[in-house]
Coordinates of C-alpha atoms in Angstrom, one line a residue:
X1 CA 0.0 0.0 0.0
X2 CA 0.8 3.8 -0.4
X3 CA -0.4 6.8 0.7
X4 CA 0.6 10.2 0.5
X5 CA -0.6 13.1 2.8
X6 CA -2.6 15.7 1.4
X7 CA -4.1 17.5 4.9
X8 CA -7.1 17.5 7.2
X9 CA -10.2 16.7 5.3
X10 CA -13.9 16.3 6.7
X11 CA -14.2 13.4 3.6
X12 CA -13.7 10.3 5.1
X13 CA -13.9 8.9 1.6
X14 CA -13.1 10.3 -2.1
X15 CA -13.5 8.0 -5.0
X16 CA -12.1 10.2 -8.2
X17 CA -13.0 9.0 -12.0
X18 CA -13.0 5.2 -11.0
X19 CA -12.9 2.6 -14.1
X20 CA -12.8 -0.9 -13.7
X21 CA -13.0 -3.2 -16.7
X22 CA -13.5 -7.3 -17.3
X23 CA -13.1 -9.4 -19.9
X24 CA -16.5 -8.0 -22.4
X25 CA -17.5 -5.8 -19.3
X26 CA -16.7 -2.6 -18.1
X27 CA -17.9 -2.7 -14.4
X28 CA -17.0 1.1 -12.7
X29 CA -16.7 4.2 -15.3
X30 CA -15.7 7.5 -14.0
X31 CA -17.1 7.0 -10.6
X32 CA -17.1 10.1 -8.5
X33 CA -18.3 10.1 -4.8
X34 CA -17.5 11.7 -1.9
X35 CA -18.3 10.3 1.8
X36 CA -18.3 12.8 4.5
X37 CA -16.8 11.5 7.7
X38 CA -19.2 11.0 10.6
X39 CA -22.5 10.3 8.4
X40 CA -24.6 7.1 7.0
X41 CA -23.8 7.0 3.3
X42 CA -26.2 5.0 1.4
X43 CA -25.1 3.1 -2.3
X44 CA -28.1 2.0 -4.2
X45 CA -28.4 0.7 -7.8
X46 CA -29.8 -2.1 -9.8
X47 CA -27.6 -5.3 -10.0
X48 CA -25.0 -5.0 -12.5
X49 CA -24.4 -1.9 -11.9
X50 CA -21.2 -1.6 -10.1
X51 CA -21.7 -1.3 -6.4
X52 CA -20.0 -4.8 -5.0
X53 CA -17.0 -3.8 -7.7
X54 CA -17.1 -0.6 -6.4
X55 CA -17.2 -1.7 -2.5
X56 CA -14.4 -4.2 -3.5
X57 CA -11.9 -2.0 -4.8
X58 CA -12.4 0.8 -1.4
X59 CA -11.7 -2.6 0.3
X60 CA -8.5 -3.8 -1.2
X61 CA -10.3 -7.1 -3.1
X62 CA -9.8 -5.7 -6.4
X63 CA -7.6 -2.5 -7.8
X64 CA -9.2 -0.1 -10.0
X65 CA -7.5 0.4 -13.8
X66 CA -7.9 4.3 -13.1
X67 CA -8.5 6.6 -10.8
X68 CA -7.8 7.7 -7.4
X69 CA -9.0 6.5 -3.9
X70 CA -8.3 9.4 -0.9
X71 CA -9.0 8.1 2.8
X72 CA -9.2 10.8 5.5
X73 CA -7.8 13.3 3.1
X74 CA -4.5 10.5 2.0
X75 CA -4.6 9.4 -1.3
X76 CA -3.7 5.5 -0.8
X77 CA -3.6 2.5 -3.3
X78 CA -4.7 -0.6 -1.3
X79 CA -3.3 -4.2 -2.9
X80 CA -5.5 -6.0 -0.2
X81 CA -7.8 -5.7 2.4
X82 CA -5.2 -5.9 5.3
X83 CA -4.2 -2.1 3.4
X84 CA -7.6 -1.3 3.6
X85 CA -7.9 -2.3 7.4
X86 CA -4.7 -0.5 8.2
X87 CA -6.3 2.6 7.2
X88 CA -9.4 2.1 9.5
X89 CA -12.1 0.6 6.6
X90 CA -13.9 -2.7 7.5
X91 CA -16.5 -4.3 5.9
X92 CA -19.7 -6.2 7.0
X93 CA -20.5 -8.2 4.3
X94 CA -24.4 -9.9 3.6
X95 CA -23.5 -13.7 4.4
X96 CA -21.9 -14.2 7.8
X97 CA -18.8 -15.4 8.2
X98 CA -18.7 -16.9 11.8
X99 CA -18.3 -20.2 12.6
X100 CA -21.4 -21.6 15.1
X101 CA -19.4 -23.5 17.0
X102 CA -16.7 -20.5 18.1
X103 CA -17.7 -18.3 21.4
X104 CA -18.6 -14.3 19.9
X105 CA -14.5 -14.0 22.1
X106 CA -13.2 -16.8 19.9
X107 CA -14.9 -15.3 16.2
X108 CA -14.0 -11.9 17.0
X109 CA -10.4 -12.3 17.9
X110 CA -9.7 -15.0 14.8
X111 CA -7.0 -13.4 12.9
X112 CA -6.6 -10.4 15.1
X113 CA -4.8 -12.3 17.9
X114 CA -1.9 -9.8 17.8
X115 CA -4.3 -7.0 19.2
X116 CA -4.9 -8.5 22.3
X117 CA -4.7 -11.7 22.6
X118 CA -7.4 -14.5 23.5
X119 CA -7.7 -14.2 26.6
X120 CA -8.9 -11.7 29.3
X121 CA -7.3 -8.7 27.6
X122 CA -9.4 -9.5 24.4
X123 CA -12.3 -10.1 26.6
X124 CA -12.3 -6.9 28.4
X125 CA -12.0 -5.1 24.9
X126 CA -14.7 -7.1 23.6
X127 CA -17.2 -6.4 26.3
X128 CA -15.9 -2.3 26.2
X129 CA -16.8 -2.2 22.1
X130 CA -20.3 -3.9 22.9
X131 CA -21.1 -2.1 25.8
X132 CA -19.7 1.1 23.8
X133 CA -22.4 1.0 20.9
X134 CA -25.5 -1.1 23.0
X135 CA -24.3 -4.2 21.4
X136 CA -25.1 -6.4 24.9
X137 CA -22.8 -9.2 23.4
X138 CA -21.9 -12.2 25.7
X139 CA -18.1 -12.8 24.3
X140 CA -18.3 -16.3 26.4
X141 CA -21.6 -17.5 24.3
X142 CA -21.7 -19.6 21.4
X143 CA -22.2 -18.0 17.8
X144 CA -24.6 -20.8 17.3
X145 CA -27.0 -19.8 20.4
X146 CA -27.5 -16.4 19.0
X147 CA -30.1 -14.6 16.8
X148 CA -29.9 -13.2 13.5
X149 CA -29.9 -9.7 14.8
X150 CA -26.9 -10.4 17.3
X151 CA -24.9 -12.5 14.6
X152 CA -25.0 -9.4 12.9
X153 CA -23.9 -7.2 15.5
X154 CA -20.7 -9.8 16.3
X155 CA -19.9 -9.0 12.6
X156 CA -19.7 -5.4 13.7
X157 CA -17.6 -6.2 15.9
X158 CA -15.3 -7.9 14.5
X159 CA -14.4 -4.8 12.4
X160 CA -14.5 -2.1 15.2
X161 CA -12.3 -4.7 17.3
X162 CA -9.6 -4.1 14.4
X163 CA -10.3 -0.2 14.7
X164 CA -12.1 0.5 11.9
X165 CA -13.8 4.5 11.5
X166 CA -15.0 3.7 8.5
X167 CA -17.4 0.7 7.8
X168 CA -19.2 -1.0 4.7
X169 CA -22.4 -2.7 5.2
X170 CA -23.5 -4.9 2.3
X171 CA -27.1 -5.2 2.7
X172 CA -27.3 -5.7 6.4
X173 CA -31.0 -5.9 6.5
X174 CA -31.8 -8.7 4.0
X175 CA -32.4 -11.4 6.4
X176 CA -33.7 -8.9 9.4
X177 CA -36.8 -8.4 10.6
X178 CA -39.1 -5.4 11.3
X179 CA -37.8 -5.1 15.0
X180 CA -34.2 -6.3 14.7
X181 CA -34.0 -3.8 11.9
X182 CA -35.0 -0.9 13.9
X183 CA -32.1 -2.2 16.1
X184 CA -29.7 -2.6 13.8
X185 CA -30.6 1.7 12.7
X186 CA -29.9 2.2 16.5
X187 CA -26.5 0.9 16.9
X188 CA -25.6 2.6 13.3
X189 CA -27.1 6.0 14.6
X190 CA -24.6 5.2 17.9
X191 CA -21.4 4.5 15.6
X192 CA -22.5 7.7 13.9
X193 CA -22.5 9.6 17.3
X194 CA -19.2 8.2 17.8
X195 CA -17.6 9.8 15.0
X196 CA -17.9 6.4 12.7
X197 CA -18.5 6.7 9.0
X198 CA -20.6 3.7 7.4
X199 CA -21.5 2.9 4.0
X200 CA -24.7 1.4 3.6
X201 CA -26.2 -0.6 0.6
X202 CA -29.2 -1.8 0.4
X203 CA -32.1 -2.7 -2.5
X204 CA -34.3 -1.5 0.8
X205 CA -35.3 2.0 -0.5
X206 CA -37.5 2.8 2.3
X207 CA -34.7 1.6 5.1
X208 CA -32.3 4.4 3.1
X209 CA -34.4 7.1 3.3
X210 CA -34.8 6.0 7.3
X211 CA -31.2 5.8 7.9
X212 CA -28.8 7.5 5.2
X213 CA -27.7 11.3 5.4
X214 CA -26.6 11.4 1.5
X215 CA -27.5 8.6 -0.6
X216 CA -25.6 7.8 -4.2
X217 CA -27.1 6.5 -7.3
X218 CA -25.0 4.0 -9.4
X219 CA -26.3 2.9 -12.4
X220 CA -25.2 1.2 -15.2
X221 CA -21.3 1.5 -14.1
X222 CA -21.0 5.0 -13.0
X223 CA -22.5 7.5 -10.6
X224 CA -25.6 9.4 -11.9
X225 CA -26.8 11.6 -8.3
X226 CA -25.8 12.3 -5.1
X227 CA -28.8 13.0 -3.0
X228 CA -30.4 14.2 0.6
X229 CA -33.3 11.9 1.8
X230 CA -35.3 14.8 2.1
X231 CA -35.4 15.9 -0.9
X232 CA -36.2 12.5 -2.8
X233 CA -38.9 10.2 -2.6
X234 CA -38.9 6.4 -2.9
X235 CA -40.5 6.2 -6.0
X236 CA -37.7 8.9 -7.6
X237 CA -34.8 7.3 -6.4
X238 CA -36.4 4.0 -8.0
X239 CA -36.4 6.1 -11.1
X240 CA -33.0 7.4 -11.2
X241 CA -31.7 3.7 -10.4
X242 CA -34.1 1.9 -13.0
X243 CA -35.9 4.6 -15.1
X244 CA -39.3 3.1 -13.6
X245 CA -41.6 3.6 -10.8
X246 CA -41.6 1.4 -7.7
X247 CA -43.0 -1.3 -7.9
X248 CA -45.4 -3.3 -5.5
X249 CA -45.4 -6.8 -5.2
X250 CA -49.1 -7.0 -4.1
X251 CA -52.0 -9.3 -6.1
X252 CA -54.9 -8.1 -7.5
X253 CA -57.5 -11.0 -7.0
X254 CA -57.4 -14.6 -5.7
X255 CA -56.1 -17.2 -8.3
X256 CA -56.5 -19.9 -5.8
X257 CA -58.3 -23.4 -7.0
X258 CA -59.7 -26.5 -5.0
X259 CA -57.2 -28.5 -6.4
X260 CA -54.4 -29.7 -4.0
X261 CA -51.3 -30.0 -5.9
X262 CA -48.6 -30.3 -2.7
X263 CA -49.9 -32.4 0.3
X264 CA -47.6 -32.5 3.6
X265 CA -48.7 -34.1 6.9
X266 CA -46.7 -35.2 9.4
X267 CA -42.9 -34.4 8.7
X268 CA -40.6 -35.0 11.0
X269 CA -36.8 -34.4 10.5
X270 CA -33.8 -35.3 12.9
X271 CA -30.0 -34.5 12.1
X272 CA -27.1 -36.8 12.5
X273 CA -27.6 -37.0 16.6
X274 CA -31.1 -37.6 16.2
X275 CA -32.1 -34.1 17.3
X276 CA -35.4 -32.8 16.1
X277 CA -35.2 -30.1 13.2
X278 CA -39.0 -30.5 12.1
X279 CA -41.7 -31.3 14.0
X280 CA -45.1 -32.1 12.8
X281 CA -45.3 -30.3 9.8
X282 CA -48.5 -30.2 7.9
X283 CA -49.7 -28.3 5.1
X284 CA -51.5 -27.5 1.5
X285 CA -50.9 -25.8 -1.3
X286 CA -53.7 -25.5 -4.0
X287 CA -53.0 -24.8 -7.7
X288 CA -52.7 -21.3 -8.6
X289 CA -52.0 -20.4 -4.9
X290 CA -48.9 -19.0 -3.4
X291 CA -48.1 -20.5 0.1
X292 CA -45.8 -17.9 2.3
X293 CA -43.5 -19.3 4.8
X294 CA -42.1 -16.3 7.1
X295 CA -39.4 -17.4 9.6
X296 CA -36.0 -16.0 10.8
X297 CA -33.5 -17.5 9.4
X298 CA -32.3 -20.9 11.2
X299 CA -35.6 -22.0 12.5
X300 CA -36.3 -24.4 9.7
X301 CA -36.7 -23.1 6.6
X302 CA -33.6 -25.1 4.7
X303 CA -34.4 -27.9 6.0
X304 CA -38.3 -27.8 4.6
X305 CA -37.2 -27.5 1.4
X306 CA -34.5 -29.7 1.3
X307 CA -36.9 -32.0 2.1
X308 CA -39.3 -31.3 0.1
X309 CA -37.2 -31.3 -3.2
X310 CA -35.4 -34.5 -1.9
X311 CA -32.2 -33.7 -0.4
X312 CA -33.2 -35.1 2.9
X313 CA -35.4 -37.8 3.5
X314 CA -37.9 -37.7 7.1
X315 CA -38.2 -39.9 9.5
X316 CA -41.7 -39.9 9.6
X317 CA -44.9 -38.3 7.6
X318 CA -45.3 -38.2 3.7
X319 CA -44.9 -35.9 1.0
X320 CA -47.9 -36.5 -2.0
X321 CA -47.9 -34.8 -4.9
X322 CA -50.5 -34.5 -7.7
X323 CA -49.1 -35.2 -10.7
X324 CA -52.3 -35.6 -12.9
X325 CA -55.8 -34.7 -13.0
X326 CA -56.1 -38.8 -12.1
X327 CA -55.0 -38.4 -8.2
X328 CA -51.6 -37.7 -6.6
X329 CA -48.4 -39.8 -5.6
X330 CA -47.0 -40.2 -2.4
X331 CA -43.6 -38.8 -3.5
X332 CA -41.7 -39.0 0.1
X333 CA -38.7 -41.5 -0.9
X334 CA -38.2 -40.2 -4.2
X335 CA -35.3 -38.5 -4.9
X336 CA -34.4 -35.3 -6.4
X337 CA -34.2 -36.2 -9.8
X338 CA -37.8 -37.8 -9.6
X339 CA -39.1 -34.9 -8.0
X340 CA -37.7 -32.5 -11.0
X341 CA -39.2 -34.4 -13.5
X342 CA -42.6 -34.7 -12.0
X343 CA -42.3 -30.6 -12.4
X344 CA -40.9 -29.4 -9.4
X345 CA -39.4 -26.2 -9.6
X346 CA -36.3 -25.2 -7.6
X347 CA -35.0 -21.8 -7.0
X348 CA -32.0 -21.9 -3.7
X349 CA -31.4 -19.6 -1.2
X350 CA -28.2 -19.6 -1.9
X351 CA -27.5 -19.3 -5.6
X352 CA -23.9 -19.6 -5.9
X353 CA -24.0 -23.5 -3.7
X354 CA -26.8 -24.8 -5.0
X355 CA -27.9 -22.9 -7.7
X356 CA -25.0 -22.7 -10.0
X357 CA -22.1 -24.1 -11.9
X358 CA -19.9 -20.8 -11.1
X359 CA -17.1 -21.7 -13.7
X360 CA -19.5 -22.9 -16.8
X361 CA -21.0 -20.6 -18.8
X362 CA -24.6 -19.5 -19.1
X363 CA -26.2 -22.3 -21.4
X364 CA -24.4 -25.2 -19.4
X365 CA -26.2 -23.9 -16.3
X366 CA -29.3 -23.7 -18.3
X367 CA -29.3 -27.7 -18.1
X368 CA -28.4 -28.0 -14.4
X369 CA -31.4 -30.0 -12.6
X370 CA -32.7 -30.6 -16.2
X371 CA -30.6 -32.9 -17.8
X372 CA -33.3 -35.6 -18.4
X373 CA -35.7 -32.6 -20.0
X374 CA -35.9 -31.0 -22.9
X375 CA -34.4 -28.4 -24.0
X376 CA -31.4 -29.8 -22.5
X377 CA -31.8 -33.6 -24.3
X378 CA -33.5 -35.1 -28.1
X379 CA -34.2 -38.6 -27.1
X380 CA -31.3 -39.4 -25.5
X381 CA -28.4 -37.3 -26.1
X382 CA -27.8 -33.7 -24.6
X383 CA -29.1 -31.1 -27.1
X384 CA -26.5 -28.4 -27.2
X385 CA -28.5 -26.3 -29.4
X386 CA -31.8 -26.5 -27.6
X387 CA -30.1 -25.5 -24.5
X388 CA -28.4 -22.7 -25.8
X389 CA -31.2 -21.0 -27.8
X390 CA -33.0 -21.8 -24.3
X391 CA -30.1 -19.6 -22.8
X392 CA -30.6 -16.7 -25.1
X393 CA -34.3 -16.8 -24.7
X394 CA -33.5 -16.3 -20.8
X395 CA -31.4 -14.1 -21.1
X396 CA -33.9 -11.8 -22.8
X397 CA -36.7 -12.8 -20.6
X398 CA -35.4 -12.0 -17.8
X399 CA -32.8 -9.0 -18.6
X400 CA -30.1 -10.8 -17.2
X401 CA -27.2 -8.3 -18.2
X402 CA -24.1 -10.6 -19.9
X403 CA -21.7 -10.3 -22.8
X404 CA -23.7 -13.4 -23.8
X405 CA -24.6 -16.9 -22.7
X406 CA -21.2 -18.4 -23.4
X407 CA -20.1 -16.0 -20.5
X408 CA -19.4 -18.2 -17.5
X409 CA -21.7 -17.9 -14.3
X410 CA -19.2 -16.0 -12.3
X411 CA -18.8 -13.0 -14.3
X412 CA -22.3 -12.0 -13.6
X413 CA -23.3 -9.7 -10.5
X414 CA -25.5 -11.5 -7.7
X415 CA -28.7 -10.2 -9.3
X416 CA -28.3 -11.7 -12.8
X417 CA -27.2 -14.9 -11.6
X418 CA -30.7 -14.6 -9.7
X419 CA -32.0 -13.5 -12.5
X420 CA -31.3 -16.6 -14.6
X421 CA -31.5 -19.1 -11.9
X422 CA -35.4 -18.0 -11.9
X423 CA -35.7 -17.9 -15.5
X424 CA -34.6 -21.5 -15.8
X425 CA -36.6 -22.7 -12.8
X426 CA -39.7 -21.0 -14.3
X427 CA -39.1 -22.9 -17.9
X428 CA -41.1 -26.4 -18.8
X429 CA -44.0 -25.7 -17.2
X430 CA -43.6 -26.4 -13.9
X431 CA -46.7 -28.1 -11.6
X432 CA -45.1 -26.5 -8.4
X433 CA -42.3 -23.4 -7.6
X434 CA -40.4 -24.3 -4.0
X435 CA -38.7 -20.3 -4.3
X436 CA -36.3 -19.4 -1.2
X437 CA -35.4 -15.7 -1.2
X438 CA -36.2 -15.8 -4.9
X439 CA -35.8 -11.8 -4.9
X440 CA -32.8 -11.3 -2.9
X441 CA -29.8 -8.9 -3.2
X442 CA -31.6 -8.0 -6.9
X443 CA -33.1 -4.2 -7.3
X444 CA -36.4 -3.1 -7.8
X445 CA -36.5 -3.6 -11.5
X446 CA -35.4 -7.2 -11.1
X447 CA -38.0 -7.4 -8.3
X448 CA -40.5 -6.1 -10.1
X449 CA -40.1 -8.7 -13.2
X450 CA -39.9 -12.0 -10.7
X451 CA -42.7 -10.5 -9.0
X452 CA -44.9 -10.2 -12.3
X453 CA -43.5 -13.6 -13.9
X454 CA -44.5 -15.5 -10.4
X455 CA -48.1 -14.0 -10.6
X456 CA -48.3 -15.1 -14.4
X457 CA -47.5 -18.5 -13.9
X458 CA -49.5 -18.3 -10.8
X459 CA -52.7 -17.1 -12.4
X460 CA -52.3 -20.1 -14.9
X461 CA -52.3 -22.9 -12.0
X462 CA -48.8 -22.9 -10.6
X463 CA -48.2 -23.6 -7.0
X464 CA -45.7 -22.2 -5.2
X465 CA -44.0 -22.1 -1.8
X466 CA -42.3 -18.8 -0.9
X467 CA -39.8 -18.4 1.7
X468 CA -38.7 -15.0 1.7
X469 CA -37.3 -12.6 4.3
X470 CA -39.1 -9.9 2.9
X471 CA -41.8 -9.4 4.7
X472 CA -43.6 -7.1 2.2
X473 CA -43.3 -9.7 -0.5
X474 CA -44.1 -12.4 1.5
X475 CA -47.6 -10.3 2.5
X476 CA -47.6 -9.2 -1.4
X477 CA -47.0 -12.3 -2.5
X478 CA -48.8 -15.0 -1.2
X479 CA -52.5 -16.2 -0.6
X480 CA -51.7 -17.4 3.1
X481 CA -48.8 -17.1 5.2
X482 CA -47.1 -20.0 8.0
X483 CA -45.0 -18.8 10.3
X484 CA -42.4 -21.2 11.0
X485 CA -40.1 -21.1 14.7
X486 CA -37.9 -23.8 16.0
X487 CA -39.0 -26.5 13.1
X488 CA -42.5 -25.8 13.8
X489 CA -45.3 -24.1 12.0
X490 CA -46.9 -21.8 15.1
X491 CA -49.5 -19.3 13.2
X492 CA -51.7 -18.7 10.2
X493 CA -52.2 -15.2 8.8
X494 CA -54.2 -14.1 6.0
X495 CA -51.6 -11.4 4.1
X496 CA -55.1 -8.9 3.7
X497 CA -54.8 -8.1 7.1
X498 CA -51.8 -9.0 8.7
X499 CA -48.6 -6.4 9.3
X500 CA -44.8 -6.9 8.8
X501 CA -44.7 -6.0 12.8
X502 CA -46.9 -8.9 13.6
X503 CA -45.3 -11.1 11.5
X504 CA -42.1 -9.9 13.0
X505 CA -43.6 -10.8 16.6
X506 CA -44.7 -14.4 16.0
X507 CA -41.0 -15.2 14.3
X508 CA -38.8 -14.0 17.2
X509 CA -41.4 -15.8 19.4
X510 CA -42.8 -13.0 21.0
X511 CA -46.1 -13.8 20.8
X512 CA -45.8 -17.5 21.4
X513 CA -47.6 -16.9 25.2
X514 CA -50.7 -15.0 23.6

């Protein structure tokens, strides 16, 4: 790393005509922000738009092919993120990386044992930080006893245990909800008060106007407005990120039949050590309705679907499917494979394990999970052709933004590798959609266009069963909504009437008593 001093400066940050190019892509353009120190900076765009290159280069991942980068009023040149931690930036980023079976002392202090040890020096500077900013952190507890909200907040402290001033948040809020949210703004407001500068990006437009002091526009590569809260509306900073209004996920009428496509009654799972993870879990989904399953994250919610799309098998209830308008199938042994071809429809929470080849290109992923189907086969050989016109046909669909479908799966940003994965999913015809998180970390222009292609297929018989953390989408979205805590389903609610701070309440267990 270098630096070079150029003075005091009330900027914490000042990004000068950034470019960054890829092979067929040109990722940053003559980016210009500045970031004044001691404020909530919020970065919102569509996907593809630059921000995660952007966030990666302040943060030492990646190094720019022009322009300059000044920290604190130093212009510096960062080779990796250790430069960029040396000069106070740390960065939160949207999956956790803690390991559950660490204490918070044991996560926090993993790599940074040269600060103060790991002992009762790096305990007592543990439980200053979280006492510091309200974070009421346990550094003796185990990361795998905690919430979502305070698994969060040991990320935070991981970076202000290193000394960072300055701190990235890559959508923080994406698997929060309503009240842990309103937390989260608390502690942030707190690092503000303490002279901390934080960069926040989010797809959330109502959370930025909540929490941000300036918020910048990126779109298509480069920076297009730098903004006050006050003076924008959610709706206009949807148009200067996508040229469209905001849109709503909500459903006009009912597209609900009689007919029950998905049967479950009785699952239970166990793990390896025979401990429960799904307990009498029992439920329909009719076609042309859309099932919502709201839940913080960890109570059950992987394991439903891995079950129901044949990962895991249960140790007791059964799983029938209709598969014709003759009667349905008891489909609870089958496996994956079986499942797919009977038109099950798969779109994964987590897009880059399960849902994607990373290092194959676009129409190679097109035939992942349908290699027995057409377009991917004629009779029995694979059909390279079919797949690949498939590919294109996706790719303009759905607007996923690539140099073309020979492109591998990596070089897209998170939001067109969504994008795609939902485009295949929603391709044959499917009988029945199991979608986990099937809108995030995309914008609202992506949103919008999942949104409207699962009400199509919905309104022509499709079933679907949505797991979302979004609580608006869920409550947009779906004809009924389950609440699911600690591998059991513990409420009903009908989305006409219920609120995201209800919701909120029966998932953290608040209103198990009542």
């Amino acid at each position: 790393m270098s630096t070079s001093a150029t003075g005091p400066s009330t900027h914490a940050i000042e990004l000068r005509g950034i470019g960054k190019r890829f092979p067929g892509v040109i990722a940053n353009h003559d980016v210009d922000i500045t970031i004044r120190t001691g404020t909530i900076h919020a970065l919102v765009g569509e996907n593809g738009a630059g921000k995660s290159t952007l966030m990666k280069i302040l943060y030492g991942v990646q190094k720019p092919d022009e322009g300059s980068i000044t920290v604190n009023g130093k212009h510096v040149t960062f080779s990796t993120p250790a430069d960029a931690i040396a000069e106070g930036i740390g960065m939160v980023f949207q999956h956790f990386m803690l390991a559950d079976n660490l204490t918070v002392l044991e996560n926090v202090t993993l790599g940074a044992e040269k600060l103060h040890g790991i002992g009762d020096s790096a305990r007592e500077e543990i439980l200053k930080i979280s006492r510091r900013y309200g974070f009421a952190l346990d550094p003796d507890e185990l990361v795998e006893t905690l919430g979502v909200g305070e698994r969060q907040r040991v990320e935070i402290l991981k970076v202000l245990y290193r000394g960072a001033r300055i701190i990235i948040l890559d959508e923080p809020t994406a698997v929060l909800v309503p009240q842990e949210v309103d937390a989260l703004f608390d502690n942030l407001r707190q690092l503000k008060d303490q002279g901390h500068t934080l960069i926040f990006i989010s797809h959330k437009l109502d959370e930025v106007l909540a929490v941000a002091d300036d918020i910048t526009v990126i779109r298509r590569g480069t920076t297009v407005a730098t903004v006050e809260p006050a003076d924008v509306t959610a709706r206009k900073l949807a148009e200067l990120m996508v040229g469209s209004e905001l849109p709503s996920p909500s459903t006009e009428e009912s597209t609900v039949t009689d007919r029950v496509l998905l049967s479950v009654s009785g699952i239970e799972l166990r793990d390896a050590a025979g401990r429960p993870e799904l307990t009498g879990i029992s439920f329909e989904i009719h076609a042309g309705e859309v099932l919502g399953i709201a839940g913080v994250e960890g109570n059950g919610q992987s394991e439903l679907v891995e079950t129901l799309i044949g990962m895991r098998h249960p140790v007791a209830g059964t799983v029938r499917l209709r598969t014709s308008e003759e009667g349905d199938q008891d489909i609870t042994r089958w496996s994956t494979r079986e499942r797919r071809e009977a038109g099950i429809g798969y779109i994964p929470e987590d897009r880059q394990r399960h849902g994607l080849l990373l290092d194959s290109p676009l129409w190679e992923n097109r035939i992942l999970g349908h290699q027995t189907r057409p377009p991917s086969v004629k009779g029995p050989w694979l059909d390279v052709k079919g797949a690949r016109d498939d590919s294109q046909r996706i790719v303009s669909a759905y607007d996923v933004r690539t140099p073309g479908i020979d492109t591998t799966a990596r070089a897209l940003s998170g939001g067109n590798q969504q994008k795609f994965i939902v485009g295949r999913e929603m391709s044959g015809d499917p009988i029945l959609l199991m979608a986990s998180h099937p809108t995030r970390g995309v914008d609202v222009g992506a949103q919008a266009q999942i949104w409207d292609h699962i009400k199509r297929a919905r309104s022509e018989g499709l079933a679907v069963l949505l797991i979302s953390a979004d609580l608006d989408e869920l409550i947009g979205l779906s004809d009924s909504i389950r609440v699911l805590l600690r591998g059991r389903l513990v409420g009903e609610f009908d989305p006409q009437t219920v609120t995201p701070q209800e919701l909120g309440s029966a998932m953290t267990g608040a209103g198990e008593d009542a």
